[in-house]
Amino acid sequence: MSAAARAPHPLLLGCGLMLVAFNLRPALTTVGPLLAAIRAETGLGAAGAAVLTTLPVLFLGLACALSPAVGRRLGPDRGILLAAAIVAAGLALRALGGLGPLFAGACLASLGIGLAGVLIPGLVKREFPGRAGLMTGLYTMTLCLGAAAGAGLTVPLQGLFGGDWSLALAAWAAPALLAALAFAPLARPAAPAPAAPPRRAIWREPLAWQVTGFMGLQSALAYILFGWVPLLLHDRGLSTVDAGFVAALMSVGQAPAALLLPTLAAKLRDQRGAALAIVGLTVACYLATAHGPVALLVPATLGLGFGIGGCFGLGLTVIVLRARDTQGAAALSAMAQGVGYTIASLGPLGFGLAHEAFGGWGASSLLFCALALGAAACALGAGRARQVGFA
């Protein structure tokens, strides 16, 4: 029986992808709400906390560099299955407690997240060529729902486990393992790759670097928010539980934008206007969250989530739209996310170090705005109706 004959029904494959997608953010959003408790129990300083929020992003970039080889050897289906299993293992490692397993588990889970993040766009391009915008939107919306669940439920889980933050973090291994088991029957073996036409090296194409810059800089904004907003809100007077709840609202706000922006952007010939608008909204809502009246925190964080969710969804959509075929999408995805996440890792690190060096959040906010300005500049190139990887 041919690989095509064994192809799962698109609805089943789509549901399997969504289950995997749900588990690609809790590893990144569950530490922030517990960061104050972790620092109090372990003595982790601000610099150590900055490294804790930075290392996972570096490992995302490392995984993106490895993903093309994994995709060629296993195929995107089984590569995604491997990624889901790695995420579950990394999350489970945190149950051992202490800073060593916390850092190691974050790095291991991030390897799985980065691997899946590169392989999924190629699979979407292959299996859903006529619905790339919709599927990318559903995928990014599910990512955001997983992020919201991680941010909002981890502190209550800590209470259920008697205040043990390590078990609260490790509990997220259970849904990740279930996702891997559910996706396993849908994962087909690698098919022989068709002969590809000669291509210009993607690394020499300015458009590819503009896509990479936008992906990396908007990701830097997102990982700053994942890692530091709960502590920022705590410093503004919110309790740990309330700060986690408001951070979860930010993640909830990402979901509608993550669905709407890719779907609408795919129908536009030019995505520059959409990109500038969503980056501008992100900056405005961040400033309201960090420095505005406390009474506006809920709508501001919802708007912030909408902005950052739209940026992320648009970043993935631009990768798909700027590629001509599956191979081009995989190559551009590997470059944009591999280099992009390396750029993104500097965001939470710089944000945390600025907070430690200057006290308060003013210098950190200036860095956030500068990164957003860079993302907007890259969007002016990445949003053009052109394609990379052509013959």
Short mmCIF file of N, CA and C in Angstrom, two decimals, residues 17 46 89 129 151 188 205 218 227 244 250 271 300 372 384:
data_model
loop_
_atom_site.label_atom_id
_atom_site.label_comp_id
_atom_site.label_asym_id
_atom_site.label_seq_id
_atom_site.Cartn_x
_atom_site.Cartn_y
_atom_site.Cartn_z
N LEU A 17 -2.61 17.39 14.84
CA LEU A 17 -1.71 18.55 14.87
C LEU A 17 -2.11 19.52 15.97
N ALA A 46 18.37 37.62 39.89
CA ALA A 46 17.75 38.17 38.69
C ALA A 46 18.51 37.75 37.43
N ALA A 89 9.11 14.44 27.65
CA ALA A 89 10.24 14.05 28.49
C ALA A 89 10.84 15.24 29.21
N PRO A 129 -2.80 22.53 1.13
CA PRO A 129 -2.31 23.63 0.29
C PRO A 129 -3.34 24.71 0.02
N ALA A 151 -0.11 29.35 31.75
CA ALA A 151 0.04 30.55 32.58
C ALA A 151 -0.99 30.62 33.70
N ARG A 188 3.01 9.17 9.23
CA ARG A 188 3.46 8.31 8.13
C ARG A 188 4.98 8.32 8.03
N GLU A 205 19.24 35.43 -0.09
CA GLU A 205 18.08 36.20 -0.54
C GLU A 205 17.66 37.22 0.53
N GLN A 218 9.67 39.56 16.50
CA GLN A 218 8.35 39.42 17.15
C GLN A 218 8.38 38.29 18.17
N GLY A 227 8.08 35.25 29.86
CA GLY A 227 8.97 35.09 31.00
C GLY A 227 8.84 36.13 32.09
N GLY A 244 -0.69 35.56 37.78
CA GLY A 244 -0.80 34.42 36.88
C GLY A 244 -2.10 34.45 36.10
N MET A 250 -3.72 37.38 29.04
CA MET A 250 -2.90 37.79 27.90
C MET A 250 -2.82 36.66 26.88
N GLN A 271 1.08 41.95 2.95
CA GLN A 271 0.79 41.87 4.39
C GLN A 271 1.46 42.98 5.20
N ALA A 300 -5.85 45.93 28.97
CA ALA A 300 -4.53 46.12 28.36
C ALA A 300 -3.85 44.79 28.08
N ALA A 372 10.36 46.09 18.95
CA ALA A 372 9.14 46.21 18.15
C ALA A 372 9.38 47.06 16.92
N ARG A 384 5.96 41.93 1.57
CA ARG A 384 5.77 42.15 0.14
C ARG A 384 5.34 40.86 -0.57
#
